[in-house]
Short mmCIF file of C-alpha atoms and ligand atoms in Angstrom, two decimals:
data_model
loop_
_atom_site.label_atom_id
_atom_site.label_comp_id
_atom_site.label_asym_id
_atom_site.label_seq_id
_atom_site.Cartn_x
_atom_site.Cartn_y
_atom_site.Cartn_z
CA UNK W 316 0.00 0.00 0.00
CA UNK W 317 1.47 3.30 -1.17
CA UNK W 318 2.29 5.80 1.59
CA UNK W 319 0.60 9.08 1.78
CA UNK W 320 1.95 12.61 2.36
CA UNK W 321 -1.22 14.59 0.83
CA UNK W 322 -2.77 14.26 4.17
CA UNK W 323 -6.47 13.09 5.23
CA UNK W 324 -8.22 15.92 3.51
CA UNK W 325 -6.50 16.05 -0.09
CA UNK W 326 -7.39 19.08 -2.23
CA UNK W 327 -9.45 18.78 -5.54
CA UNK W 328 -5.91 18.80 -7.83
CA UNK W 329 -4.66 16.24 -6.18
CA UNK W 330 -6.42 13.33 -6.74
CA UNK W 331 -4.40 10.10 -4.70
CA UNK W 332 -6.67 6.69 -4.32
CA UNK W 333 -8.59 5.69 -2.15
CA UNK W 334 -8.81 5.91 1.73
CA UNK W 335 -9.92 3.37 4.13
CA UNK W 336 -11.16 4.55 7.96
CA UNK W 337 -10.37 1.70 10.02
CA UNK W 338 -10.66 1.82 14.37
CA UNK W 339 -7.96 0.89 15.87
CA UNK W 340 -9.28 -0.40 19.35
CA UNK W 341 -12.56 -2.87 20.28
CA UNK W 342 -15.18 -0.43 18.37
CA UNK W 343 -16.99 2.79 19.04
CA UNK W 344 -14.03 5.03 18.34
CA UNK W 345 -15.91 7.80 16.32
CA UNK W 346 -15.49 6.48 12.95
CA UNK W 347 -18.83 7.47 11.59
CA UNK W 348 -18.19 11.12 12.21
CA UNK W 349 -14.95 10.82 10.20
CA UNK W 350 -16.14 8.68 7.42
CA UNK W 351 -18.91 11.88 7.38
CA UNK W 352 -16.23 14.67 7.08
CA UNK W 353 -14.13 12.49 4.33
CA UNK W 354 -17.37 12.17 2.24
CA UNK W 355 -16.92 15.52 0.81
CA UNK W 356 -13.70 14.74 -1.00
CA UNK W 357 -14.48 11.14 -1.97
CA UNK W 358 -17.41 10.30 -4.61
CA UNK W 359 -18.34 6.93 -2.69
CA UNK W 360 -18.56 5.62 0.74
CA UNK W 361 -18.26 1.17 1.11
CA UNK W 362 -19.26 -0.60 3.95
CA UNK W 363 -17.05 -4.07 3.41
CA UNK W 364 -17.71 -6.06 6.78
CA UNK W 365 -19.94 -6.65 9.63
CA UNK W 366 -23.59 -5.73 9.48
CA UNK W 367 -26.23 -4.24 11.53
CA UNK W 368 -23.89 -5.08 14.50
CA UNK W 369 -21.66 -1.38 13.58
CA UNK W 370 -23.58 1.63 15.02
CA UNK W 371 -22.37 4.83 13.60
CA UNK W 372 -23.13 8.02 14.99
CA UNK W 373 -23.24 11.34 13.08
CA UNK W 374 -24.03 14.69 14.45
CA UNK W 375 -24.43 17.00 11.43
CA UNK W 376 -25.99 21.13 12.57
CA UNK W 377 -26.96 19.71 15.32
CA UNK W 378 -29.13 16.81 14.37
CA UNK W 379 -28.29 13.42 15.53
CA UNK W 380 -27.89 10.68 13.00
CA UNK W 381 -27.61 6.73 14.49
CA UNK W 382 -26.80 4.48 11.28
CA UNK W 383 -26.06 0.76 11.63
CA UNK W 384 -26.06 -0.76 8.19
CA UNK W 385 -25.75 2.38 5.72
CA UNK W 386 -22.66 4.25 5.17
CA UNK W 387 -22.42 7.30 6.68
CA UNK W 388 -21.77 9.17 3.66
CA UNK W 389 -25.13 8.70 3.10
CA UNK W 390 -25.36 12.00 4.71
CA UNK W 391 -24.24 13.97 1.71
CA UNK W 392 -26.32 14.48 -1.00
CA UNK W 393 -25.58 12.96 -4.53
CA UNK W 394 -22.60 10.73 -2.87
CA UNK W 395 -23.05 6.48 -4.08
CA UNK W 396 -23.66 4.93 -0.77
CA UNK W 397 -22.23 1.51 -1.40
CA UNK W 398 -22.83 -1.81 0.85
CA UNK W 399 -20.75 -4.48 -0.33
CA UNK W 400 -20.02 -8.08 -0.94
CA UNK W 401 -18.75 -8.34 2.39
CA UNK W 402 -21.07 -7.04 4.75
CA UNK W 403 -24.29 -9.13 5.75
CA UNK W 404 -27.36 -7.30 5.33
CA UNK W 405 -30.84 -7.70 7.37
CA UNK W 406 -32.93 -6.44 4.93
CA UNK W 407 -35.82 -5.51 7.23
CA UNK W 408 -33.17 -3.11 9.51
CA UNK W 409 -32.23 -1.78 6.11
CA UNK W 410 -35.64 -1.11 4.77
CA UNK W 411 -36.17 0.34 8.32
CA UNK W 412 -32.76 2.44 8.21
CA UNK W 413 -33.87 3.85 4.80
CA UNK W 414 -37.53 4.57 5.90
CA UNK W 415 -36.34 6.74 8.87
CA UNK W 416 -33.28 8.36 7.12
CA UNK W 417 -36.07 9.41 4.61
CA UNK W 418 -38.36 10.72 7.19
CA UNK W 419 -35.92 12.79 7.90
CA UNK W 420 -35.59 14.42 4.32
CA UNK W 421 -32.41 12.51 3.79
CA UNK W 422 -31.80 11.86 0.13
CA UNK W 423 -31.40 8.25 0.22
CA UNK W 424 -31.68 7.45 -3.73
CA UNK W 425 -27.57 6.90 -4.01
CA UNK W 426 -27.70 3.60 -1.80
CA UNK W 427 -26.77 0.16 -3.48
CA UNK W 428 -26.17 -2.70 -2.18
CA UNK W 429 -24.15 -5.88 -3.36
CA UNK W 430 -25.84 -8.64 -5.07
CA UNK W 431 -23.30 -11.29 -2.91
CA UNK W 432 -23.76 -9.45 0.44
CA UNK W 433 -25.51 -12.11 2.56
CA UNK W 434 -28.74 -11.70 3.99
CA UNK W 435 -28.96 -11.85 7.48
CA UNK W 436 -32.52 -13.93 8.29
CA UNK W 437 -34.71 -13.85 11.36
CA UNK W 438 -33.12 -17.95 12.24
CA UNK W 439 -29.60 -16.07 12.18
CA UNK W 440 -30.78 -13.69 14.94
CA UNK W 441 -32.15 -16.29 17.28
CA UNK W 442 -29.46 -18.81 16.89
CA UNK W 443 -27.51 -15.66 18.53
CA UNK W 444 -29.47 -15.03 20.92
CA UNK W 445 -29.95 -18.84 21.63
CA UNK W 446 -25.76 -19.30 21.29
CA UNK W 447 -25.45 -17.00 24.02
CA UNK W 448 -27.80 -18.39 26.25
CA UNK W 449 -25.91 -21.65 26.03
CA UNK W 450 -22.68 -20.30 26.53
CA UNK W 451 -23.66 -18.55 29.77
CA UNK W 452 -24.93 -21.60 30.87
CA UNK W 453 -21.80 -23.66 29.86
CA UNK W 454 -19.75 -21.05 31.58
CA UNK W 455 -21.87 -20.64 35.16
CA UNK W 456 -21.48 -24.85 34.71
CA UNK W 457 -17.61 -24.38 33.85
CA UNK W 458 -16.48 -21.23 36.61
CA UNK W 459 -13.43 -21.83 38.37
CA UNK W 460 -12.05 -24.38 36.07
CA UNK W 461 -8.80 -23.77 33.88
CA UNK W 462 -9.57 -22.86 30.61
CA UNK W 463 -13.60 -21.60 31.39
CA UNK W 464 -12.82 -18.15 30.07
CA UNK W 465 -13.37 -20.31 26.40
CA UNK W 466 -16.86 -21.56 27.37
CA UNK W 467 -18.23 -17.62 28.48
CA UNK W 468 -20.10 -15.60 26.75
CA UNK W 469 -18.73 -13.75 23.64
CA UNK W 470 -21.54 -10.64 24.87
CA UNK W 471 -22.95 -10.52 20.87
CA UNK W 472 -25.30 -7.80 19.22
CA UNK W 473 -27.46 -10.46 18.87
CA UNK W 474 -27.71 -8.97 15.29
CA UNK W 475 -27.19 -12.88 13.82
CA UNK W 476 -23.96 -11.69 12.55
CA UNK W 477 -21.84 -14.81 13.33
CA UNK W 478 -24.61 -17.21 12.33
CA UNK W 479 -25.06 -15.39 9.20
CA UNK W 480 -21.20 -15.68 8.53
CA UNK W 481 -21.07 -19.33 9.58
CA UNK W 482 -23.62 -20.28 6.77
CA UNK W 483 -21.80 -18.46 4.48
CA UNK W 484 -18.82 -20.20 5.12
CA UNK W 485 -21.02 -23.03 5.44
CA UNK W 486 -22.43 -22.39 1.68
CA UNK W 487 -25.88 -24.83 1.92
CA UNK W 488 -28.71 -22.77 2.19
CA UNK W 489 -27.36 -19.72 2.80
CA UNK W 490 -29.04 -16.53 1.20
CA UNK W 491 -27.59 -13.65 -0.58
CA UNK W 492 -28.92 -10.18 -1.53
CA UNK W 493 -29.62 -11.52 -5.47
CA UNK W 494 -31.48 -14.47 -3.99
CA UNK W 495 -34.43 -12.18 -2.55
CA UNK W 496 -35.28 -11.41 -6.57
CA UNK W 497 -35.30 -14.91 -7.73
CA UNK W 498 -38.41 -16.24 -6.09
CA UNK W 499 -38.15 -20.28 -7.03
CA UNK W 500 -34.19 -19.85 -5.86
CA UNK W 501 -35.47 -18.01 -2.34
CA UNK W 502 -38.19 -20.84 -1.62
CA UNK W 503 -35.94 -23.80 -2.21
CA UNK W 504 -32.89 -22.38 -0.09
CA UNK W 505 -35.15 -21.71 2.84
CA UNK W 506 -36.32 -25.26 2.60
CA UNK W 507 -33.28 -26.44 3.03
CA UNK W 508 -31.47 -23.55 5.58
CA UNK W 509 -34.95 -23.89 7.67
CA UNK W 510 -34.48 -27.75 7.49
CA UNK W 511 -31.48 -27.37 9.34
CA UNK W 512 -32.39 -24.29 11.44
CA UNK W 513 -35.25 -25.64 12.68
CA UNK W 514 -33.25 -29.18 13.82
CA UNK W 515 -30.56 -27.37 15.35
CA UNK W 516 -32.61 -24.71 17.32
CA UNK W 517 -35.10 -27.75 18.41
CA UNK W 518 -32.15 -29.60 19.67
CA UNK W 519 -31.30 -27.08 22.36
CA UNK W 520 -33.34 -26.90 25.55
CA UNK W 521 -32.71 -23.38 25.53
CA UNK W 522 -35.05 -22.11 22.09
CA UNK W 523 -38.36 -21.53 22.68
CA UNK W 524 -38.96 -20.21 19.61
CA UNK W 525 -41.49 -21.72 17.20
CA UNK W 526 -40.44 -23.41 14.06
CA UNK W 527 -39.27 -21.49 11.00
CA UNK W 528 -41.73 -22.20 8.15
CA UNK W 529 -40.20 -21.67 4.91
CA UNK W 530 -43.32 -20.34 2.96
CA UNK W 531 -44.29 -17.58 5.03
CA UNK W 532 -40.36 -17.05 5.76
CA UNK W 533 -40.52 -16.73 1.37
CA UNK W 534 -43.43 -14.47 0.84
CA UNK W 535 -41.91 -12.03 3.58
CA UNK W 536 -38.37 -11.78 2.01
CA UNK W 537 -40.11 -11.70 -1.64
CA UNK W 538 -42.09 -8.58 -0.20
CA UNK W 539 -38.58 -7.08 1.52
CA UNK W 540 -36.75 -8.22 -2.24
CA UNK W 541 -39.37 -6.57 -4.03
CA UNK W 542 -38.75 -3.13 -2.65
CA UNK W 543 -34.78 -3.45 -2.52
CA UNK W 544 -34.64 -4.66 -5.65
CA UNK W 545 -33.55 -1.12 -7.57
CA UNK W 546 -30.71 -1.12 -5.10
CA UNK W 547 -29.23 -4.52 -5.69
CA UNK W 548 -26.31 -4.82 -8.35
CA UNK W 549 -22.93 -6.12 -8.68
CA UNK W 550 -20.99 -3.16 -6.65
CA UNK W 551 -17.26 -4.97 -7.69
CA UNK W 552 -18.19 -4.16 -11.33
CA UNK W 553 -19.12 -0.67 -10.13
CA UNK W 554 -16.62 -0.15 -7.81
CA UNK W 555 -14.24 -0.87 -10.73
CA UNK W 556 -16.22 1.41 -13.02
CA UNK W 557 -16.09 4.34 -10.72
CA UNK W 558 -12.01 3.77 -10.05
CA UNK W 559 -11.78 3.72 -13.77
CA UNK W 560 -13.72 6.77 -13.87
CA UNK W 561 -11.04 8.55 -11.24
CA UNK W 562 -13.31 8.41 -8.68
CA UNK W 563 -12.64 8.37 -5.24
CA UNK W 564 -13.84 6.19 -2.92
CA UNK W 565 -13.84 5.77 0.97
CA UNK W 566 -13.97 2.47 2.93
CA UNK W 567 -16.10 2.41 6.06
CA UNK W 568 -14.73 -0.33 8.60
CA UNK W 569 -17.28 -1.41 10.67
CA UNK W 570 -16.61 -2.95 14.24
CA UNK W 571 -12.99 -2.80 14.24
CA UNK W 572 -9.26 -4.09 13.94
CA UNK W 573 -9.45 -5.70 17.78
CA UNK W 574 -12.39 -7.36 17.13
CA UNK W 575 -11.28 -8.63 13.92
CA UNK W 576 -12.19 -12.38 13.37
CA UNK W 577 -8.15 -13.48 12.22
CA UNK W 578 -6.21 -10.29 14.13
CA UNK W 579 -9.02 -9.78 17.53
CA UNK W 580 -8.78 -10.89 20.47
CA UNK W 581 -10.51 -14.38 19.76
CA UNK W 582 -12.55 -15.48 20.31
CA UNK W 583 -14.00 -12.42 21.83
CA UNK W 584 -14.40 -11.15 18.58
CA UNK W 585 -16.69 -10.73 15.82
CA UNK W 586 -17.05 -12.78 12.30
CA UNK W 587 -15.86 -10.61 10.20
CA UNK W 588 -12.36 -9.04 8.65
CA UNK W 589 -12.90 -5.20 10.26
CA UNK W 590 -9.15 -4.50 9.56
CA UNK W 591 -8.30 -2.66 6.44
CA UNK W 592 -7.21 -6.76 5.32
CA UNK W 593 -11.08 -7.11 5.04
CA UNK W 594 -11.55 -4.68 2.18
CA UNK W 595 -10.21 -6.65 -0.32
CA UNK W 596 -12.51 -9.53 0.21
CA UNK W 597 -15.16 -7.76 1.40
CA UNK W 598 -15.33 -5.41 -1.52
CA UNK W 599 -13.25 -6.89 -4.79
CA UNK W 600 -11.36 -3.52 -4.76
CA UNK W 601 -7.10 -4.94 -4.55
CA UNK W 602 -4.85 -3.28 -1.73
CA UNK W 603 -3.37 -0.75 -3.92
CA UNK W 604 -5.98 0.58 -4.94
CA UNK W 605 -6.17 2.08 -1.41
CA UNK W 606 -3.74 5.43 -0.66
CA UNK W 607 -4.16 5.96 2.70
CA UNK W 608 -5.37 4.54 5.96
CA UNK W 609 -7.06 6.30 8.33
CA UNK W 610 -6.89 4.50 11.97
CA UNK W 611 -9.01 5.77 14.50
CA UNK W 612 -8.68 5.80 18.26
CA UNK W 613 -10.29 7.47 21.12
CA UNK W 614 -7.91 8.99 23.74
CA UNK W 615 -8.69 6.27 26.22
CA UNK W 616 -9.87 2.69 25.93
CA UNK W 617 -13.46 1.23 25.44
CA UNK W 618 -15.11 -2.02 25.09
CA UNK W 619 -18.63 -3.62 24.53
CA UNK W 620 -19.22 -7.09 25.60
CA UNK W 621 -16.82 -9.84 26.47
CA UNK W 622 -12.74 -10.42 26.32
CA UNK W 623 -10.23 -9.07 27.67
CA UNK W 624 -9.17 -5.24 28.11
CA UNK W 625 -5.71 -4.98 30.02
CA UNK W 626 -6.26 -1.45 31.00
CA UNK W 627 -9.83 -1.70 31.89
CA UNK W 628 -10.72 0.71 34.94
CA UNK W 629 -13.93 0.48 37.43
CA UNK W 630 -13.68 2.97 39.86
CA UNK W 631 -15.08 6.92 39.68
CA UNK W 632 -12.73 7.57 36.64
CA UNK W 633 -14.33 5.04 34.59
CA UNK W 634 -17.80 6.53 35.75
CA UNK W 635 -16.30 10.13 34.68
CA UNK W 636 -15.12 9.19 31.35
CA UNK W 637 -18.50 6.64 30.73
CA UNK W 638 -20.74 9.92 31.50
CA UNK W 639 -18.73 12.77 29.70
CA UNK W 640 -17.77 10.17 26.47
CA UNK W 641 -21.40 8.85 26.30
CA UNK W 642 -20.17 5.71 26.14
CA UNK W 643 -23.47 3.43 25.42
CA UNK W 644 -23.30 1.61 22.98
CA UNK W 645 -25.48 2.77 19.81
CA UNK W 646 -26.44 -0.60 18.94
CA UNK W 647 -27.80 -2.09 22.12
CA UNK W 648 -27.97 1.01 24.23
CA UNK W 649 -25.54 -0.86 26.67
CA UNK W 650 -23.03 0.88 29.07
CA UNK W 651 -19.35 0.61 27.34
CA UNK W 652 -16.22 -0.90 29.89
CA UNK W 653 -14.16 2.05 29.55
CA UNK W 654 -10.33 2.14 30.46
CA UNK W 655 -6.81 4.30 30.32
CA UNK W 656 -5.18 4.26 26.72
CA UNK W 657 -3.56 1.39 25.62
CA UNK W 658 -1.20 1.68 23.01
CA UNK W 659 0.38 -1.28 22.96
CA UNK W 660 -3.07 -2.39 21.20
CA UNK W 661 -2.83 0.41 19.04
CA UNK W 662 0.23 0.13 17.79
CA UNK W 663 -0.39 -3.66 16.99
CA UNK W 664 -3.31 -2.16 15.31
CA UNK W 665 -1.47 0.62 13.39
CA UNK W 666 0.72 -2.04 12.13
CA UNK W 667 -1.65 -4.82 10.91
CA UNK W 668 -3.68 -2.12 8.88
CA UNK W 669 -0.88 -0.52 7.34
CA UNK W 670 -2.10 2.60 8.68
CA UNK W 671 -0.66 6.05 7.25
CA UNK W 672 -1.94 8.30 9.53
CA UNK W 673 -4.11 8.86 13.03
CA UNK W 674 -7.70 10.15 13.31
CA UNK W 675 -7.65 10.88 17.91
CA UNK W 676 -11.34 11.39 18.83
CA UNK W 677 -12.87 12.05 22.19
CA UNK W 678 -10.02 14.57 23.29
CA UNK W 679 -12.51 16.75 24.99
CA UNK W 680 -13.85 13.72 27.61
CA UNK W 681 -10.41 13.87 29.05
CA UNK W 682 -10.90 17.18 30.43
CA UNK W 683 -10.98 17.14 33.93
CA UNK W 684 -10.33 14.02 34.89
CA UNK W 685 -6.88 14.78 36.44
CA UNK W 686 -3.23 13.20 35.26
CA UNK W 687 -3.90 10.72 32.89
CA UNK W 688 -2.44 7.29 32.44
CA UNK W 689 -1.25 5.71 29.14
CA UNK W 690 0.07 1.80 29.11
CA UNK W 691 2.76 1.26 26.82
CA UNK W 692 3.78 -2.29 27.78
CA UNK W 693 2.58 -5.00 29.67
CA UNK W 694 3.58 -7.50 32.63
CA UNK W 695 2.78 -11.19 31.73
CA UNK W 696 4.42 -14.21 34.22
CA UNK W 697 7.14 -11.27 36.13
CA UNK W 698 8.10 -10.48 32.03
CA UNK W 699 7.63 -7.33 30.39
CA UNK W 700 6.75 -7.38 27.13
CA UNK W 701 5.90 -4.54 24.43
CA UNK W 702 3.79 -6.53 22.07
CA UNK W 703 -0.26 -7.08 22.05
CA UNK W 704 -1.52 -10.90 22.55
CA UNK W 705 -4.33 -10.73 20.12
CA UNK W 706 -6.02 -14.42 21.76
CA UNK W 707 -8.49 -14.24 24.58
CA UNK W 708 -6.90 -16.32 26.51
CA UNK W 709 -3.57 -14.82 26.66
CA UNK W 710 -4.60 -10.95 26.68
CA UNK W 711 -6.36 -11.92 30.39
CA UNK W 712 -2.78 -12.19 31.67
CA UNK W 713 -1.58 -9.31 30.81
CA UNK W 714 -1.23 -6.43 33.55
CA UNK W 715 -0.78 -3.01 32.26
CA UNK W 716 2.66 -0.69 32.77
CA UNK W 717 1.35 2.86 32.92
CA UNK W 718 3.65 6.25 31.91
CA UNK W 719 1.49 8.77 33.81
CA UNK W 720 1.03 12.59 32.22
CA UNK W 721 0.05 15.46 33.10
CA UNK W 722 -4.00 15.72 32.83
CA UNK W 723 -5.84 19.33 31.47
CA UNK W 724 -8.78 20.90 32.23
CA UNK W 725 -11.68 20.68 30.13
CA UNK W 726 -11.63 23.17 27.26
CA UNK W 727 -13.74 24.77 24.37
CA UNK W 728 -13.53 22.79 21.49
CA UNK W 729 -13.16 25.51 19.26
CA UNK W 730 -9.12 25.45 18.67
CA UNK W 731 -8.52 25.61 14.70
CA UNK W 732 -4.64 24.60 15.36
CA UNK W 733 -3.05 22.41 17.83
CA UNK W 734 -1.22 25.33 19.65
CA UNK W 735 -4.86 26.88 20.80
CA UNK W 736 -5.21 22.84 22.93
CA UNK W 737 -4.21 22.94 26.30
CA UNK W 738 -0.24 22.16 27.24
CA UNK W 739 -1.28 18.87 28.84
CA UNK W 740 -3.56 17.83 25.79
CA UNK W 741 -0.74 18.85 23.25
CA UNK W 742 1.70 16.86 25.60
CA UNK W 743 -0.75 13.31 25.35
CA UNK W 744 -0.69 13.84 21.37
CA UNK W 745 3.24 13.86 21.48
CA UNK W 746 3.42 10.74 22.88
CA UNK W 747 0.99 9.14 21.14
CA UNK W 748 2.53 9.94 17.63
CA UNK W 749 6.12 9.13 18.99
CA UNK W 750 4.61 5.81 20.28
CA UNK W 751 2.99 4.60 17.36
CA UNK W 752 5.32 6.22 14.88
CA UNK W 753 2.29 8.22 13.21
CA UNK W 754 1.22 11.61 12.73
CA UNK W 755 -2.08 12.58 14.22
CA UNK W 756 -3.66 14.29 11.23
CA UNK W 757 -7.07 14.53 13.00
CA UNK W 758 -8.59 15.35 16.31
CA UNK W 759 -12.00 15.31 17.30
CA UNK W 760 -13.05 17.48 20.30
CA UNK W 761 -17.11 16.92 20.13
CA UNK W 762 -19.80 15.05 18.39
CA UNK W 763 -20.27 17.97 15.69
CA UNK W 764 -18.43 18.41 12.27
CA UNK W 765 -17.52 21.84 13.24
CA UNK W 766 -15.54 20.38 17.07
CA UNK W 767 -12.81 19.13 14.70
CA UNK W 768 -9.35 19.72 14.24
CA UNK W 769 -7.89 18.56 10.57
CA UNK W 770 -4.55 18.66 9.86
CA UNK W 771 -4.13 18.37 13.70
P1 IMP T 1368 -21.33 -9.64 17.17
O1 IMP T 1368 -20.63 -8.85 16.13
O2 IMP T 1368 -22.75 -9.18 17.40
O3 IMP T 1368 -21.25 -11.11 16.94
O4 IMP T 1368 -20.59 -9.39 18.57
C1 IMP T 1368 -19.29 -9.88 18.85
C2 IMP T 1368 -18.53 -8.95 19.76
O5 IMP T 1368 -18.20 -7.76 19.06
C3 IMP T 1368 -19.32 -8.47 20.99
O6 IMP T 1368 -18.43 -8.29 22.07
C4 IMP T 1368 -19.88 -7.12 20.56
O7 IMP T 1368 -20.18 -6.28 21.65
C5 IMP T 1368 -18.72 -6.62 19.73
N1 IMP T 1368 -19.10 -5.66 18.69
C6 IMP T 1368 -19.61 -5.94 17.47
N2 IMP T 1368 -19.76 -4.83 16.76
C7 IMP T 1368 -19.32 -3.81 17.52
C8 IMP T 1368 -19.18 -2.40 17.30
O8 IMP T 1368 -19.48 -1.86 16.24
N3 IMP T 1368 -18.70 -1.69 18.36
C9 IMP T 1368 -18.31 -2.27 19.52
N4 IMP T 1368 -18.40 -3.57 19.75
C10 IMP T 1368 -18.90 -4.34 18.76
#
């Protein structure tokens, strides 16, 4: 991947390729509200991974904006919203997202959506829900033992992401966007994926669910096909088109590098390829095609769910930070783990996306909080070690080695330079960029478009 010196926000003469926005840590890191300032130099926004599982927030003049399976450049008028090949779709939360988006007066009419994208059905989302349910009963049975933390609880969406990728993988009866236009094709793969839906599910004491009846499951994804059907197309071929065409396009991760289904901390992870790695697959666009990569990290540490998180914090700090960062998640409402910085997982981030540069959101919930603590290495068996242990297992032995700073009080995010930030918040983006060897080249300071420094 070529490196980049024209920056995140490249003027109209120069015209590099493409830019992926990756986060660097277990999710949440503000990535919608960058992949919504990027928009207005690129001419398409992808979504190659994950599903209805990613919840992007945009504030734009004020309004709030909570999008889960459309880009966020859907937000600009006239830009191609793209989902593609990659990402599995429930058509009914995209058919909802669209409805309310339009509501809204949002010009939705430059959304497509990959004809290979697969569909996410309503079996996928129980067998999450009923998944987790075992697990948690498997791990109450298994507590104590050596090796339990492999039974818990992965703490899902509950979105029928992993489901949806396991039948994928799986290939028999699994359902793709181009299926839900080809009615005979629809019928007889949900006689066979309900065949063995409805046997697995029954086998578990823990769904009490009724039986998935192919017919009506048919006529209610014809109905949902019917409707998407202007929007479905083969986005590789158009993706290919619109690089041919110079266009520029910018790649959404959703969920991100940590929870990565190969780099994560597995199996407390999700199904997908979130790391810029993913975009390839997920998309049909080849690596270098794609100019610069745009990782982005919040100025502390947060976490939804289950796994491990070595700097994890649960005193009034964590409370402070929770209630000035907002941190609930946008997805299932629930209250993030939040933690100190840890750049040892950053850095091991950085470095498995190729990233070219550093997008530092949440600057602003820092404020206050007094000096503020940064791990740069951690303790594992009396050793000290400098690298990330991206396995579950491993990760939950790691203890944190802090460098303290100096904290700042909380400031108006107005500053147009870096100079205007306070010494102490100038001082913690110092370090970072000497720790992960990047520049910062972006810091938010607020939800809005306008509490943004560029160039940083
Ligand atoms: P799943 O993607 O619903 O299967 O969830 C797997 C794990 O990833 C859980 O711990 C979720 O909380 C977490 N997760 C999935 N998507 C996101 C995201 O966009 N932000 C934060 N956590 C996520």
């Amino acid at each position: 991947m070529n490196q980049s010196t024209t920056g995140p926000f490249p003027g109209p003469s120069q015209r590099p390729d493409s830019t992926a926005v990756v986060g660097l840590q277990w999710g949440d890191e503000g990535k919608g509200k960058i992949v919504d300032l990027l928009a207005d130099t690129h001419d398409g926004v992808v979504r190659y991974n994950g599903g209805a599982n990613a919840g992007h927030t945009v504030v734009v003049e004020g309004q709030k904006y909570a999008l889960h399976l459309i880009p966020s450049g859907i937000l600009y008028p006239g830009k191609a919203a793209i989902i593609g090949n990659g990402v599995v779709v429930d058509p009914e939360q995209l058919l909802h997202e669209l409805e309310t988006l339009a509501d809204r007066g949002v010009d939705t009419s430059g959304l497509l959506v990959s004809d290979r994208a697969h569909v996410v059905m309503p079996y996928h989302k129980r067998e999450d829900e009923v998944r987790e349910a075992v697990l948690r009963k498997t791990s109450d049975e298994t507590e104590g033992r050596p090796g339990a933390v492999q039974a818990g609880q992965i703490g899902t969406t509950k979105r029928g992401i992993g489901p949806c990728y396991a039948d994928k993988a799986q290939r028999s009866g699994a359902i793709r966007m181009g299926d839900l236009t080809r009615p005979e094709v629809l019928r007889t793969k949900l006689e066979i994926a309900c065949r063995f839906k409805n046997n697995l599910l029954g086998g578990l004491e823990d769904d009490e669910g009724e039986t998935f009846d192919p017919q009506a499951l048919a006529a209610r994804m014809e109905e949902v096909g019917r409707r998407l059907e202007p929007m479905i197309c083969d986005t590789v071929y158009l993706l290919h088109e619109m690089l041919a065409d110079n266009k520029r396009l910018l790649f959404e991760g959703g969920n991100a590098t940590l929870l990565d289904v190969d780099h994560g901390t597995y199996p407390f992870v999700t199904s997908s390829v979130c790391s810029a790695l993913g975009i390839g697959a997920g998309t049909g666009v080849p690596p270098q095609r794609i100019g610069r990569i745009l990782g982005v990290m919040k100025a502390y540490t947060t976490r939804v769910g289950a796994g491990p998180m070595p700097t994890e914090l649960h005193d009034q700090t964590a409370d402070q930070i929770r209630h000035a960062g907002r941190e609930f998640g946008t997805t299932t409402g629930r209250p993030r783990r939040v933690g100190w910085l840890d750049l040892v997982a950053v850095r091991y981030s950085a470095m498995v996306n190729g990233a070219t540069c550093i997008a530092l959101t949440m600057l602003d919930v820092l404020g206050g909080v007094g000096p503020i603590r940064v791990c740069t290495g951690y303790r594992i068996d009396g050793r000290t070690i400098d690298r990330f242990l991206p396995d579950g297992q491993a990760l939950r032995e790691a203890e944190p080695i802090y460098e303290e700073l100096e904290g700042f009080e909380p400031f108006e995010s107005t500053a147009t330079d870096r100079q205007q930030l306070p010494d102490g918040a100038r001082r913690l983006l110092d370090f970072i960029e000497r720790h992960v060897g990047l520049p910062i080249e972006v810091v938010s300071m607020g939800p809005d478009r306008a509490q943004t420094l560029v160039h940083a």
